[in-house]
Short mmCIF file of C-alpha atoms in Angstrom, two decimals:
data_model
loop_
_atom_site.label_atom_id
_atom_site.label_comp_id
_atom_site.label_asym_id
_atom_site.label_seq_id
_atom_site.Cartn_x
_atom_site.Cartn_y
_atom_site.Cartn_z
CA MET A 1 24.91 -18.40 -88.51
CA LEU A 2 27.75 -19.62 -86.33
CA GLY A 3 29.63 -16.29 -86.22
CA GLY A 4 28.13 -15.28 -82.88
CA LEU A 5 28.95 -18.61 -81.20
CA PHE A 6 32.72 -18.37 -81.44
CA LYS A 7 34.35 -15.48 -79.66
CA LYS A 8 37.89 -14.48 -80.43
CA LYS A 9 40.20 -15.22 -77.55
CA GLU A 10 41.24 -11.87 -76.12
CA HIS A 11 44.81 -11.35 -74.97
CA PRO A 12 45.49 -8.84 -72.22
CA PRO A 13 47.16 -5.69 -73.58
CA ALA A 14 50.95 -5.68 -73.46
CA HIS A 15 52.80 -3.03 -71.47
CA PHE A 16 55.96 -1.49 -72.89
CA LEU A 17 58.99 -0.14 -71.07
CA VAL A 18 62.25 1.21 -72.44
CA ALA A 19 65.44 0.91 -70.41
CA GLN A 20 67.72 3.70 -71.61
CA LEU A 21 71.18 2.64 -70.49
CA ASN A 22 73.77 5.36 -69.97
CA ALA A 23 76.29 2.96 -71.49
CA ARG A 24 78.38 3.23 -74.63
CA LEU A 25 77.87 -0.27 -75.94
CA GLN A 26 77.99 -1.76 -79.40
CA PRO A 27 74.78 -3.74 -80.15
CA MET A 28 76.48 -7.12 -79.61
CA HIS A 29 77.86 -5.98 -76.24
CA ARG A 30 74.45 -4.59 -75.22
CA ALA A 31 72.97 -8.03 -75.95
CA GLU A 32 75.73 -9.93 -74.10
CA ARG A 33 75.92 -7.64 -71.06
CA PHE A 34 72.26 -6.77 -70.50
CA GLU A 35 69.63 -8.12 -72.88
CA GLU A 36 70.33 -11.84 -72.46
CA GLY A 37 70.27 -11.69 -68.65
CA LEU A 38 67.15 -9.53 -68.49
CA ASP A 39 65.31 -11.60 -71.10
CA ASP A 40 66.19 -14.78 -69.20
CA LYS A 41 64.81 -13.29 -65.95
CA LEU A 42 61.58 -12.09 -67.60
CA LEU A 43 60.96 -15.42 -69.34
CA LYS A 44 61.66 -17.47 -66.20
CA THR A 45 59.24 -15.37 -64.16
CA LYS A 46 56.72 -15.34 -67.09
CA LEU A 47 56.51 -11.54 -66.80
CA GLY A 48 57.47 -10.66 -70.36
CA GLU A 49 60.37 -10.50 -72.79
CA ILE A 50 62.81 -8.24 -74.61
CA SER A 51 61.13 -6.92 -77.75
CA GLY A 52 63.97 -4.89 -79.27
CA GLY A 53 66.87 -2.55 -78.71
CA GLY A 54 68.65 0.41 -80.21
CA THR A 55 71.83 2.45 -80.17
CA MET A 56 72.08 6.26 -80.27
CA GLN A 57 75.22 7.51 -81.98
CA SER A 58 76.81 10.93 -82.13
CA GLN A 59 77.77 12.56 -85.45
CA THR A 60 81.22 10.95 -85.20
CA GLY A 61 79.65 7.49 -84.95
CA GLU A 62 80.56 7.08 -81.29
CA VAL A 63 77.81 5.51 -79.18
CA GLU A 64 76.11 7.92 -76.75
CA TYR A 65 73.67 5.50 -75.08
CA CYS A 66 71.58 2.43 -75.84
CA ASP A 67 68.00 1.27 -75.32
CA ILE A 68 66.39 -2.05 -74.45
CA GLU A 69 62.71 -2.35 -75.32
CA ILE A 70 60.74 -4.53 -72.91
CA LYS A 71 57.28 -6.01 -73.42
CA LEU A 72 55.56 -6.96 -70.17
CA ASN A 73 52.42 -9.00 -69.67
CA LEU A 74 51.52 -6.83 -66.70
CA SER A 75 53.09 -3.59 -65.56
CA SER A 76 53.28 -2.94 -61.83
CA PRO A 77 55.69 -1.22 -59.44
CA GLU A 78 57.01 -4.69 -58.48
CA THR A 79 57.68 -5.64 -62.12
CA GLU A 80 59.36 -2.30 -62.81
CA ARG A 81 61.54 -2.86 -59.71
CA LEU A 82 62.45 -6.35 -60.95
CA VAL A 83 63.60 -4.90 -64.30
CA ILE A 84 65.68 -2.22 -62.54
CA ASP A 85 67.16 -4.64 -60.00
CA THR A 86 68.12 -7.09 -62.76
CA LEU A 87 69.79 -4.39 -64.88
CA GLU A 88 71.65 -3.02 -61.84
CA ALA A 89 72.84 -6.52 -60.93
CA LEU A 90 74.20 -6.75 -64.49
CA GLY A 91 76.12 -3.47 -63.99
CA ALA A 92 73.86 -0.72 -65.38
CA PRO A 93 75.63 2.65 -65.14
CA LYS A 94 74.39 5.64 -63.17
CA GLY A 95 72.32 8.01 -65.29
CA SER A 96 70.23 5.20 -66.80
CA LYS A 97 66.42 5.62 -67.04
CA LEU A 98 63.42 3.33 -67.19
CA ARG A 99 60.67 4.87 -69.33
CA ILE A 100 57.13 3.57 -68.82
CA ALA A 101 55.15 4.13 -72.03
CA ALA A 102 51.65 3.91 -70.50
CA ASP A 103 51.93 6.96 -68.24
CA GLU A 104 55.17 8.54 -69.50
CA ARG A 105 56.94 8.09 -66.16
CA VAL A 106 60.73 8.05 -66.02
CA ILE A 107 62.54 6.22 -63.20
CA PRO A 108 66.28 6.91 -62.83
CA PHE A 109 68.54 3.99 -61.92
CA GLY A 110 72.10 2.68 -62.18
CA VAL A 111 74.98 1.65 -59.93
CA ASN A 112 78.23 1.80 -61.89
CA GLU A 113 80.39 4.70 -62.97
CA GLY A 114 81.96 4.80 -66.42
CA LEU A 115 85.39 5.59 -67.77
CA ALA A 116 86.49 5.87 -71.40
CA VAL A 117 90.12 5.32 -72.34
CA TYR A 118 90.79 7.03 -75.70
CA LEU A 119 93.80 5.75 -77.62
CA ASN A 120 95.57 7.64 -80.38
CA GLY A 121 94.82 5.67 -83.52
CA THR A 122 96.99 7.49 -86.06
CA ASP A 123 100.12 9.11 -84.61
CA LEU A 124 102.01 6.28 -82.92
CA PRO A 125 104.82 4.36 -84.67
CA PRO A 126 103.35 1.80 -87.15
CA GLU A 127 105.18 -1.07 -85.40
CA THR A 128 103.30 -0.27 -82.16
CA TYR A 129 99.94 -0.89 -83.86
CA LYS A 130 101.29 -4.15 -85.33
CA LYS A 131 102.83 -5.47 -82.10
CA TYR A 132 100.00 -4.68 -79.63
CA THR A 133 96.39 -5.63 -80.29
CA LEU A 134 93.32 -4.08 -78.76
CA GLU A 135 92.16 -7.52 -77.57
CA MET A 136 95.42 -7.97 -75.63
CA LEU A 137 95.00 -4.53 -74.06
CA GLU A 138 91.38 -5.27 -73.04
CA GLY A 139 92.52 -8.37 -71.16
CA GLU A 140 95.31 -6.46 -69.45
CA LEU A 141 92.95 -3.67 -68.35
CA ASP A 142 90.53 -6.21 -66.84
CA ARG A 143 93.47 -7.84 -65.05
CA VAL A 144 94.70 -4.50 -63.63
CA LEU A 145 91.20 -3.56 -62.43
CA GLU A 146 90.43 -7.01 -60.92
CA ASP A 147 87.00 -6.55 -59.28
CA HIS A 148 87.01 -2.74 -59.56
CA GLY A 149 85.68 -2.64 -63.14
CA HIS A 150 85.62 -4.27 -66.55
CA VAL A 151 85.84 -3.36 -70.23
CA PHE A 152 82.23 -3.48 -71.49
CA SER A 153 82.70 -2.32 -75.09
CA VAL A 154 84.99 -0.74 -77.69
CA TRP A 155 84.60 1.88 -80.42
CA ARG A 156 86.97 2.34 -83.35
CA GLY A 157 86.81 5.87 -84.73
CA PRO A 158 88.67 7.53 -87.59
CA THR A 159 91.49 8.89 -85.38
CA GLU A 160 90.84 7.37 -81.93
CA THR A 161 89.84 4.07 -80.42
CA ALA A 162 87.86 4.07 -77.17
CA LEU A 163 87.56 1.36 -74.55
CA TYR A 164 84.54 1.77 -72.27
CA LEU A 165 84.98 0.52 -68.72
CA TYR A 166 82.37 0.41 -65.97
CA GLY A 167 82.79 -0.20 -62.26
CA PRO A 168 81.71 1.06 -58.82
CA SER A 169 84.10 4.05 -58.75
CA PHE A 170 85.57 6.21 -61.52
CA ALA A 171 88.22 7.51 -59.07
CA GLU A 172 89.30 3.99 -58.09
CA MET A 173 89.47 2.80 -61.71
CA THR A 174 91.53 5.88 -62.64
CA LYS A 175 93.93 5.32 -59.73
CA LEU A 176 94.49 1.68 -60.74
CA LEU A 177 94.76 2.30 -64.48
CA GLU A 178 96.95 5.41 -64.77
CA PRO A 179 100.29 3.76 -63.84
CA PHE A 180 99.61 0.93 -66.30
CA LEU A 181 98.38 3.19 -69.13
CA GLY A 182 101.34 5.53 -68.71
CA GLY A 183 103.79 2.69 -69.41
CA HIS A 184 102.01 0.81 -72.21
CA PRO A 185 103.26 1.57 -75.76
CA LEU A 186 99.75 1.43 -77.27
CA CYS A 187 98.52 3.96 -74.70
CA GLU A 188 101.02 6.70 -75.54
CA ARG A 189 99.01 9.95 -75.86
CA TYR A 190 95.92 8.36 -74.26
CA ARG A 191 93.24 10.38 -72.53
CA LEU A 192 90.59 9.48 -69.94
CA GLU A 193 87.02 10.71 -69.69
CA GLN A 194 84.30 10.04 -67.13
CA ILE A 195 81.22 8.85 -68.99
CA ALA A 196 78.86 7.83 -66.16
#
């Protein structure tokens, strides 16, 4: 009987965290903006890896927030801080939360404020929609904001299109954007909303 001679190699139990980002990001933008950088950091430090992600949508289909699921080899206050510091360095918005599954703790974090620019998607002249593309507008908004914020994601709804911008100050982004938005044909009838 050899069964008792060979012991199964035991792996230490994994620890799971969920970073709930107060960010309105499409899944591909969540991956580009946050998951890739965090996964790279965790793999380089041999602390863990990204194990999944999700997107919470409202009834209209607009994104409300998104999650990044994190599998750690060892959970500790230092590792939790590394996850938070990495996500904040990548621009995580205020109102984000790190949920620790083992003891149901929730740690708030985030540095950026958020601004949504809603564009009228149905009532402008048809030639306006043909002449000006959303991609062109995204580039122009980033140019106007310089280092004060960036377009992180976009949502196309049935009657509106939203561009989600994040930066250190909602007030500063608004001040820089309003003169530009007021004169751009695609932004006629736009509205702004603070989202973080």
